[in-house]
Coordinates of N, CA and C and ligand atoms in Angstrom, one line a residue:
M1 N 0.8 -1.2 0.0 CA 0.0 0.0 0.0 C 0.9 1.3 0.0
L2 N 1.7 1.4 1.1 CA 2.5 2.6 1.2 C 3.7 2.5 0.3
S3 N 3.7 3.3 -0.8 CA 4.9 3.2 -1.7 C 5.3 4.5 -2.2
Y4 N 6.6 4.5 -2.8 CA 7.2 5.7 -3.3 C 7.8 5.3 -4.6
K5 N 7.3 6.0 -5.7 CA 7.7 5.6 -7.0 C 9.2 6.1 -7.4
V6 N 10.0 5.2 -7.8 CA 11.4 5.5 -8.2 C 11.4 5.8 -9.7
D7 N 10.8 4.9 -10.5 CA 10.6 5.1 -11.9 C 9.4 4.2 -12.3
D8 N 9.2 4.1 -13.7 CA 8.0 3.4 -14.1 C 8.0 1.9 -13.7
E9 N 9.2 1.3 -13.4 CA 9.3 -0.1 -13.1 C 9.7 -0.4 -11.7
T10 N 10.0 0.6 -10.9 CA 10.6 0.4 -9.6 C 9.9 1.3 -8.6
E11 N 9.6 0.6 -7.4 CA 9.0 1.4 -6.3 C 9.6 0.9 -5.0
L12 N 9.5 1.8 -4.0 CA 9.9 1.5 -2.6 C 8.7 1.3 -1.8
R13 N 8.6 0.2 -1.1 CA 7.4 -0.1 -0.3 C 7.8 -0.4 1.1
L14 N 7.0 0.1 2.0 CA 7.2 -0.2 3.4 C 7.1 -1.7 3.6
I15 N 8.0 -2.3 4.4 CA 8.0 -3.7 4.7 C 7.0 -4.0 5.8
E16 N 6.0 -4.8 5.5 CA 4.9 -5.1 6.5 C 5.1 -6.5 6.9
P17 N 4.5 -6.9 8.1 CA 4.6 -8.3 8.6 C 4.2 -9.3 7.5
R18 N 3.2 -9.0 6.7 CA 2.8 -10.0 5.7 C 3.9 -10.3 4.6
H19 N 4.9 -9.4 4.6 CA 6.0 -9.6 3.6 C 7.1 -10.5 4.1
A20 N 7.0 -11.0 5.4 CA 8.1 -11.7 6.0 C 8.6 -12.9 5.2
E21 N 7.7 -13.8 4.7 CA 8.1 -15.0 4.0 C 8.8 -14.6 2.7
R22 N 8.3 -13.6 2.0 CA 8.9 -13.2 0.7 C 10.2 -12.6 0.9
L23 N 10.4 -11.7 1.9 CA 11.7 -11.1 2.2 C 12.7 -12.1 2.6
D24 N 12.2 -13.1 3.5 CA 13.1 -14.1 3.9 C 13.6 -15.0 2.8
A25 N 12.7 -15.3 1.9 CA 13.1 -16.1 0.7 C 14.1 -15.4 -0.1
L26 N 14.0 -14.1 -0.3 CA 14.9 -13.4 -1.1 C 16.3 -13.4 -0.4
I27 N 16.3 -13.3 0.9 CA 17.6 -13.3 1.7 C 18.2 -14.7 1.6
E28 N 17.4 -15.7 1.7 CA 17.9 -17.1 1.7 C 18.5 -17.5 0.3
R29 N 17.8 -17.0 -0.7 CA 18.3 -17.3 -2.1 C 19.6 -16.6 -2.4
N30 N 19.9 -15.6 -1.5 CA 21.2 -14.8 -1.8 C 22.1 -14.8 -0.5
R31 N 22.1 -15.9 0.1 CA 22.8 -16.1 1.4 C 24.3 -15.5 1.3
E32 N 25.1 -16.1 0.5 CA 26.5 -15.8 0.4 C 26.7 -14.3 -0.1
H33 N 25.9 -14.0 -1.1 CA 26.0 -12.6 -1.7 C 25.7 -11.5 -0.6
I34 N 24.7 -11.7 0.2 CA 24.4 -10.7 1.2 C 25.3 -10.8 2.4
R35 N 25.6 -12.0 2.8 CA 26.4 -12.2 4.0 C 27.7 -11.5 3.9
E36 N 28.3 -11.6 2.7 CA 29.7 -11.1 2.6 C 30.0 -9.7 3.2
W37 N 29.0 -8.8 3.0 CA 29.2 -7.4 3.5 C 28.2 -7.0 4.5
S38 N 27.5 -7.9 5.1 CA 26.4 -7.6 6.0 C 26.6 -8.1 7.4
P39 N 27.0 -7.3 8.4 CA 27.3 -7.8 9.7 C 26.0 -8.4 10.4
W40 N 24.8 -7.9 10.0 CA 23.6 -8.4 10.6 C 23.3 -9.8 10.2
F41 N 23.9 -10.3 9.2 CA 23.6 -11.7 8.7 C 24.1 -12.7 9.6
K42 N 23.2 -13.5 10.3 CA 23.7 -14.5 11.2 C 23.6 -15.9 10.5
D43 N 24.6 -16.7 10.6 CA 24.6 -18.0 9.9 C 23.4 -18.9 10.2
D44 N 22.9 -18.8 11.5 CA 21.8 -19.7 11.9 C 20.5 -18.9 11.8
R45 N 20.4 -18.0 10.9 CA 19.2 -17.1 10.8 C 18.0 -18.0 10.3
S46 N 16.8 -17.4 10.5 CA 15.6 -18.1 10.0 C 14.6 -17.0 9.8
V47 N 13.4 -17.4 9.3 CA 12.3 -16.5 9.1 C 11.9 -15.7 10.3
E48 N 12.2 -16.3 11.5 CA 11.9 -15.6 12.8 C 12.8 -14.3 12.9
N49 N 14.0 -14.4 12.4 CA 14.9 -13.2 12.4 C 14.2 -12.1 11.5
T50 N 13.7 -12.5 10.4 CA 13.0 -11.6 9.5 C 11.8 -11.0 10.1
R51 N 11.0 -11.8 10.8 CA 9.8 -11.3 11.4 C 10.1 -10.3 12.5
S52 N 11.2 -10.6 13.3 CA 11.5 -9.6 14.3 C 12.1 -8.4 13.8
F53 N 12.9 -8.5 12.7 CA 13.4 -7.3 12.0 C 12.2 -6.4 11.5
I54 N 11.2 -7.0 11.0 CA 10.1 -6.2 10.4 C 9.4 -5.5 11.6
R55 N 9.2 -6.2 12.7 CA 8.6 -5.6 13.9 C 9.4 -4.4 14.4
R56 N 10.7 -4.7 14.5 CA 11.6 -3.6 15.0 C 11.6 -2.4 14.1
N57 N 11.6 -2.7 12.8 CA 11.6 -1.6 11.8 C 10.3 -0.8 11.9
L58 N 9.2 -1.4 12.1 CA 7.9 -0.6 12.2 C 8.0 0.2 13.5
S59 N 8.6 -0.3 14.6 CA 8.7 0.5 15.8 C 9.6 1.7 15.6
K60 N 10.7 1.4 14.9 CA 11.7 2.4 14.6 C 11.0 3.6 13.8
L61 N 10.2 3.2 12.8 CA 9.5 4.2 12.0 C 8.6 5.0 12.9
A62 N 7.9 4.3 13.8 CA 6.9 5.0 14.7 C 7.7 6.0 15.6
A63 N 8.9 5.6 16.0 CA 9.7 6.4 16.9 C 10.4 7.5 16.2
D64 N 10.3 7.6 14.8 CA 11.0 8.5 14.0 C 12.5 8.4 14.1
E65 N 12.9 7.2 14.1 CA 14.4 6.9 14.3 C 15.0 6.3 13.0
G66 N 14.2 6.2 11.9 CA 14.7 5.6 10.7 C 13.8 4.5 10.2
F67 N 13.9 4.0 9.0 CA 13.1 2.9 8.6 C 13.7 2.3 7.3
A68 N 13.3 1.0 7.1 CA 13.7 0.3 5.9 C 12.5 0.1 4.9
L69 N 12.8 0.1 3.7 CA 11.8 -0.1 2.6 C 12.3 -1.2 1.7
A70 N 11.4 -2.0 1.1 CA 11.7 -3.0 0.1 C 11.8 -2.3 -1.2
I71 N 12.8 -2.7 -2.0 CA 12.8 -2.2 -3.4 C 12.1 -3.3 -4.3
W72 N 11.1 -2.8 -5.0 CA 10.3 -3.7 -5.8 C 10.6 -3.3 -7.3
H73 N 10.8 -4.3 -8.1 CA 11.1 -4.0 -9.5 C 10.3 -5.0 -10.4
R74 N 9.5 -4.4 -11.3 CA 8.6 -5.2 -12.2 C 7.8 -6.2 -11.4
G75 N 7.3 -5.7 -10.2 CA 6.4 -6.6 -9.4 C 7.1 -7.6 -8.5
E76 N 8.4 -7.6 -8.5 CA 9.2 -8.6 -7.7 C 9.9 -7.8 -6.6
M77 N 10.0 -8.4 -5.4 CA 10.8 -7.8 -4.4 C 12.3 -8.1 -4.8
A78 N 13.1 -7.0 -4.8 CA 14.4 -7.1 -5.4 C 15.5 -6.8 -4.3
G79 N 15.2 -6.1 -3.2 CA 16.2 -5.8 -2.3 C 15.6 -4.8 -1.2
Q80 N 16.5 -4.2 -0.5 CA 16.1 -3.4 0.6 C 17.0 -2.1 0.7
I81 N 16.4 -1.0 1.2 CA 17.1 0.2 1.4 C 16.6 0.8 2.7
E82 N 17.5 1.5 3.4 CA 17.0 2.0 4.7 C 17.8 3.3 5.1
Y83 N 17.0 4.1 5.9 CA 17.6 5.1 6.7 C 18.0 4.4 8.0
N84 N 19.3 4.2 8.2 CA 19.8 3.5 9.4 C 19.4 4.2 10.7
Y85 N 19.4 5.5 10.6 CA 19.0 6.3 11.8 C 18.6 7.7 11.3
F86 N 17.9 8.4 12.2 CA 17.8 9.8 12.0 C 18.4 10.5 13.2
D87 N 19.4 11.3 13.0 CA 20.0 12.1 14.0 C 19.4 13.5 13.9
W88 N 18.3 13.7 14.6 CA 17.5 15.0 14.4 C 18.3 16.2 14.9
A89 N 19.1 16.0 16.0 CA 19.8 17.1 16.6 C 20.8 17.7 15.6
N90 N 21.4 16.8 14.8 CA 22.4 17.2 13.9 C 21.9 17.1 12.4
R91 N 20.6 16.8 12.3 CA 19.9 16.8 11.0 C 20.7 15.9 9.9
R92 N 21.1 14.7 10.4 CA 21.8 13.8 9.4 C 21.2 12.4 9.5
T93 N 21.5 11.6 8.4 CA 21.1 10.3 8.4 C 22.2 9.5 7.6
E94 N 22.0 8.1 7.6 CA 22.9 7.3 6.9 C 22.1 6.2 6.1
L95 N 22.4 6.0 4.9 CA 21.7 5.0 4.1 C 22.4 3.6 4.1
G96 N 21.6 2.6 4.1 CA 22.1 1.2 3.9 C 21.3 0.5 2.8
Y97 N 21.8 -0.5 2.1 CA 21.1 -1.1 1.0 C 21.7 -2.5 0.7
W98 N 20.9 -3.3 0.1 CA 21.4 -4.5 -0.6 C 20.4 -4.9 -1.6
L99 N 20.8 -5.7 -2.6 CA 20.0 -6.2 -3.7 C 20.2 -7.7 -3.8
G100 N 19.2 -8.5 -4.2 CA 19.4 -9.8 -4.7 C 20.4 -9.8 -5.8
A101 N 21.2 -10.8 -5.9 CA 22.3 -10.8 -6.9 C 21.7 -10.6 -8.4
S102 N 20.6 -11.3 -8.7 CA 20.1 -11.2 -10.0 C 19.5 -9.8 -10.4
F103 N 19.4 -9.0 -9.4 CA 18.8 -7.6 -9.6 C 19.9 -6.6 -9.7
Q104 N 21.2 -7.0 -9.7 CA 22.3 -6.0 -9.8 C 22.4 -5.6 -11.3
G105 N 23.1 -4.5 -11.4 CA 23.5 -4.1 -12.8 C 22.4 -3.3 -13.5
R106 N 21.3 -2.9 -12.8 CA 20.3 -2.2 -13.5 C 20.1 -0.8 -12.9
G107 N 20.9 -0.4 -11.9 CA 20.8 0.9 -11.3 C 19.7 1.0 -10.2
L108 N 19.2 -0.2 -9.8 CA 18.2 -0.1 -8.8 C 18.6 0.5 -7.4
A109 N 19.8 0.1 -7.0 CA 20.3 0.7 -5.7 C 20.6 2.2 -5.9
T110 N 21.3 2.5 -6.9 CA 21.7 3.9 -7.1 C 20.4 4.8 -7.2
N111 N 19.4 4.3 -8.0 CA 18.2 5.2 -8.2 C 17.3 5.2 -6.9
S112 N 17.4 4.1 -6.2 CA 16.6 4.1 -4.9 C 17.3 5.0 -3.9
C113 N 18.6 5.0 -3.9 CA 19.3 5.9 -3.0 C 19.0 7.4 -3.4
R114 N 19.0 7.6 -4.7 CA 18.7 9.0 -5.1 C 17.3 9.4 -4.6
A115 N 16.4 8.5 -4.7 CA 15.0 8.9 -4.2 C 15.0 9.2 -2.7
L116 N 15.8 8.4 -1.9 CA 15.8 8.6 -0.4 C 16.6 9.8 -0.1
I117 N 17.6 10.2 -0.9 CA 18.4 11.4 -0.7 C 17.5 12.6 -1.0
D118 N 16.8 12.6 -2.1 CA 15.8 13.6 -2.4 C 14.9 13.8 -1.2
Y119 N 14.3 12.7 -0.8 CA 13.3 12.8 0.3 C 13.9 13.3 1.6
A120 N 15.2 12.9 1.9 CA 15.8 13.4 3.1 C 16.0 14.9 3.1
F121 N 16.4 15.4 1.9 CA 16.7 16.8 1.9 C 15.4 17.7 1.7
A122 N 14.6 17.2 0.8 CA 13.4 18.0 0.4 C 12.3 17.9 1.4
E123 N 12.0 16.7 1.9 CA 10.9 16.5 2.8 C 11.3 16.5 4.3
L124 N 12.3 15.8 4.6 CA 12.7 15.7 6.0 C 13.6 16.8 6.5
K125 N 14.0 17.7 5.5 CA 14.9 18.8 5.8 C 16.1 18.5 6.6
L126 N 16.7 17.3 6.2 CA 18.0 17.0 6.8 C 19.1 17.7 6.1
N127 N 20.3 17.8 6.7 CA 21.4 18.6 6.1 C 22.5 17.7 5.6
R128 N 22.5 16.4 6.0 CA 23.7 15.6 5.7 C 23.2 14.1 5.5
V129 N 23.6 13.5 4.4 CA 23.4 12.1 4.2 C 24.7 11.4 4.1
E130 N 24.9 10.3 4.8 CA 26.2 9.6 4.8 C 26.0 8.2 4.3
M131 N 27.0 7.7 3.7 CA 27.0 6.2 3.3 C 28.4 5.7 3.8
R132 N 28.4 4.5 4.4 CA 29.6 3.9 4.8 C 29.8 2.6 4.1
C133 N 30.9 2.4 3.4 CA 31.1 1.1 2.7 C 32.4 0.5 3.1
G134 N 32.4 -0.8 3.2 CA 33.7 -1.5 3.4 C 34.7 -1.1 2.3
V135 N 35.9 -0.8 2.7 CA 36.9 -0.3 1.8 C 37.0 -1.2 0.5
E136 N 36.9 -2.5 0.8 CA 37.0 -3.4 -0.4 C 35.7 -3.7 -1.1
N137 N 34.6 -3.1 -0.6 CA 33.3 -3.4 -1.3 C 33.2 -2.4 -2.4
V138 N 33.9 -2.7 -3.5 CA 34.0 -1.8 -4.6 C 32.7 -1.5 -5.3
R139 N 31.8 -2.5 -5.4 CA 30.5 -2.4 -6.0 C 29.7 -1.4 -5.2
S140 N 29.7 -1.5 -3.9 CA 28.9 -0.6 -3.1 C 29.5 0.8 -3.1
R141 N 30.8 0.9 -3.2 CA 31.4 2.3 -3.2 C 31.1 3.0 -4.4
R142 N 30.8 2.3 -5.5 CA 30.5 3.0 -6.8 C 29.1 3.8 -6.7
I143 N 28.3 3.4 -5.7 CA 27.0 4.0 -5.6 C 27.1 5.5 -5.1
P144 N 27.7 5.7 -3.9 CA 27.9 7.1 -3.6 C 28.8 7.9 -4.6
E145 N 29.7 7.2 -5.2 CA 30.6 7.9 -6.1 C 29.8 8.3 -7.4
R146 N 28.9 7.4 -7.8 CA 28.1 7.7 -9.0 C 27.1 8.9 -8.7
L147 N 26.7 9.0 -7.4 CA 25.8 10.1 -7.0 C 26.5 11.4 -6.6
G148 N 27.8 11.4 -6.7 CA 28.5 12.7 -6.5 C 28.9 12.9 -5.0
F149 N 28.8 11.9 -4.2 CA 29.2 12.1 -2.8 C 30.7 12.4 -2.7
K150 N 31.0 13.1 -1.6 CA 32.4 13.3 -1.3 C 33.0 12.2 -0.5
E151 N 34.1 11.7 -0.9 CA 34.8 10.7 0.0 C 35.5 11.4 1.1
E152 N 35.1 11.2 2.3 CA 35.6 12.0 3.4 C 36.7 11.4 4.3
G153 N 36.8 10.1 4.1 CA 37.9 9.5 4.9 C 37.6 8.0 5.2
V154 N 38.6 7.4 5.8 CA 38.5 6.0 6.2 C 38.5 5.9 7.7
V155 N 37.5 5.2 8.3 CA 37.6 4.9 9.7 C 38.1 3.4 9.8
R156 N 39.2 3.3 10.6 CA 39.8 2.0 10.6 C 39.1 1.0 11.5
Q157 N 39.1 -0.2 11.1 CA 38.5 -1.3 11.9 C 37.1 -0.9 12.5
A158 N 36.3 -0.3 11.7 CA 35.1 0.3 12.2 C 33.9 -0.7 12.3
E159 N 34.1 -1.9 11.6 CA 33.0 -2.8 11.6 C 33.5 -4.2 11.8
W160 N 32.8 -5.0 12.7 CA 33.1 -6.4 13.0 C 32.3 -7.2 12.0
L161 N 33.0 -7.8 11.0 CA 32.3 -8.5 10.0 C 32.7 -10.0 10.0
H162 N 31.8 -10.8 10.5 CA 32.0 -12.3 10.5 C 33.4 -12.7 10.9
G163 N 33.9 -12.2 12.1 CA 35.1 -12.7 12.6 C 36.3 -11.8 12.3
R164 N 36.2 -10.7 11.7 CA 37.3 -9.8 11.4 C 36.8 -8.3 11.4
F165 N 37.7 -7.4 11.7 CA 37.4 -6.0 11.6 C 37.7 -5.5 10.2
V166 N 36.8 -4.7 9.7 CA 37.1 -4.1 8.4 C 37.1 -2.6 8.4
D167 N 37.9 -2.0 7.6 CA 37.9 -0.5 7.5 C 36.8 -0.1 6.7
M168 N 36.2 1.1 7.0 CA 35.1 1.6 6.3 C 35.4 3.0 5.6
V169 N 35.0 3.2 4.4 CA 35.1 4.6 3.8 C 33.8 5.3 4.1
I170 N 33.9 6.6 4.5 CA 32.7 7.4 4.7 C 32.6 8.3 3.5
Y171 N 31.3 8.3 3.0 CA 31.0 9.3 1.9 C 29.9 10.2 2.5
G172 N 30.0 11.5 2.1 CA 29.0 12.4 2.6 C 28.4 13.3 1.5
M173 N 27.1 13.7 1.7 CA 26.5 14.6 0.8 C 25.8 15.6 1.6
L174 N 25.9 16.9 1.4 CA 25.3 18.0 2.1 C 24.1 18.5 1.3
A175 N 23.1 19.0 2.0 CA 21.9 19.5 1.3 C 22.3 20.6 0.3
S176 N 23.2 21.4 0.7 CA 23.6 22.5 -0.2 C 24.4 22.0 -1.5
E177 N 24.8 20.8 -1.4 CA 25.6 20.2 -2.6 C 24.7 19.4 -3.5
W178 N 23.5 19.0 -3.0 CA 22.7 18.0 -3.7 C 22.1 18.6 -5.0
P179 N 22.4 18.1 -6.2 CA 21.9 18.7 -7.4 C 20.5 19.1 -7.4
A180 N 19.6 18.2 -6.9 CA 18.2 18.5 -6.9 C 17.8 19.9 -6.3
N181 N 18.7 20.3 -5.3 CA 18.4 21.5 -4.6 C 18.8 22.7 -5.3
H182 N 19.5 22.5 -6.4 CA 20.0 23.7 -7.2 C 19.1 24.0 -8.4
R183 N 18.0 23.1 -8.6 CA 17.1 23.4 -9.7 C 16.3 24.7 -9.3
S184 N 16.2 25.5 -10.3 CA 15.4 26.8 -10.1 C 13.9 26.5 -10.4
Ligands
COA201 C1 26.0 -3.0 -3.3 C2 25.0 -3.5 -4.3 C3 23.6 -3.0 -3.9 C4 25.4 -2.8 -5.7 O1 24.5 -3.3 -6.7 P1 24.6 -2.7 -8.2 O2 23.7 -3.4 -9.0 O3 26.1 -2.7 -8.6 O4 24.1 -1.2 -8.0 P2 23.0 -0.5 -8.8 O5 21.7 -1.2 -8.6 O6 23.1 1.0 -8.4 O7 23.4 -0.7 -10.3 C5 24.6 -0.1 -10.8 C6 25.1 -0.8 -12.0 O8 24.0 -0.9 -13.0 C7 24.4 -0.2 -14.2 N1 23.2 0.5 -14.6 C8 22.3 0.0 -15.5 N2 21.3 0.9 -15.7 C9 21.5 1.9 -14.8 C10 20.7 3.0 -14.5 N3 19.6 3.3 -15.1 N4 21.2 3.9 -13.5 C11 22.3 3.6 -12.9 N5 23.1 2.5 -13.2 C12 22.7 1.6 -14.1 C13 25.5 0.7 -13.8 O9 26.4 1.0 -14.9 C14 26.2 -0.1 -12.7 O10 27.0 -1.1 -13.3 P3 28.6 -0.9 -13.1 O11 28.9 -0.8 -11.6 O12 29.1 -2.2 -13.7 O13 29.0 0.3 -13.8 C15 25.0 -5.0 -4.5 O14 26.2 -5.4 -5.1 C16 24.8 -5.8 -3.2 O15 23.6 -5.9 -2.8 N6 25.9 -6.2 -2.6 C17 25.8 -7.0 -1.3 C18 25.3 -6.2 -0.1 C19 26.1 -5.0 0.1 O16 27.3 -4.9 -0.2 N7 25.5 -3.9 0.6 C20 26.1 -2.6 0.8 C21 26.8 -2.6 2.1 S1 27.7 -1.0 2.4

């Protein structure tokens, strides 16, 4: 029901409890692909993890602390995108995302990010959007780079990823720099 159109074939929809099986099936079909760069991925996960994630996500939305949306493409659930948090005192947020492997290479993540960045600046009146990518996650790094984010630095051993610490690159975009805000 609640959806945000990205383009004619792609929309972002709030993830509801009734989507649990479908979301879980997408995650299970893409176990290795998603796990590689996702610290939240537990090896002994099950649909119960997905159900509690959906409940937590709806509580987070209600508390105005961030929310995740499913990316739907041509009527299929393709992946997920989220505002990891809203830091209202400093008017900033951070985006996270993943796609099923077969949905890569079509611009779905980049275009969904663009939609959430537009929304963050235009509707939520935030001042800063951040993305953090593993230094070696080249495919993910291309997303903020394609969107014109500034590479601001590397935080060392910032994430515990399946038994090892990984360095993260921080990318930032300010409201004053975002192209959509310069349209007259
Ligand atoms: C990170 C991840 C979402 C990137 O997926 P992706 O498909 O490369 O990203 P996009 O959906 O934005 O697609 C971009 C690709 O589609 C191509 N493309 C095709 N049509 C396009 C369009 N209309 N607009 C933009 N790009 C388009 C681009 O050229 C690009 O390919 P390239 O990198 O070979 O040049 C995906 O690899 C993933 O889910 N990885 C595992 C989880 C993960 O790492 N999450 C991020 C943690 S920080």
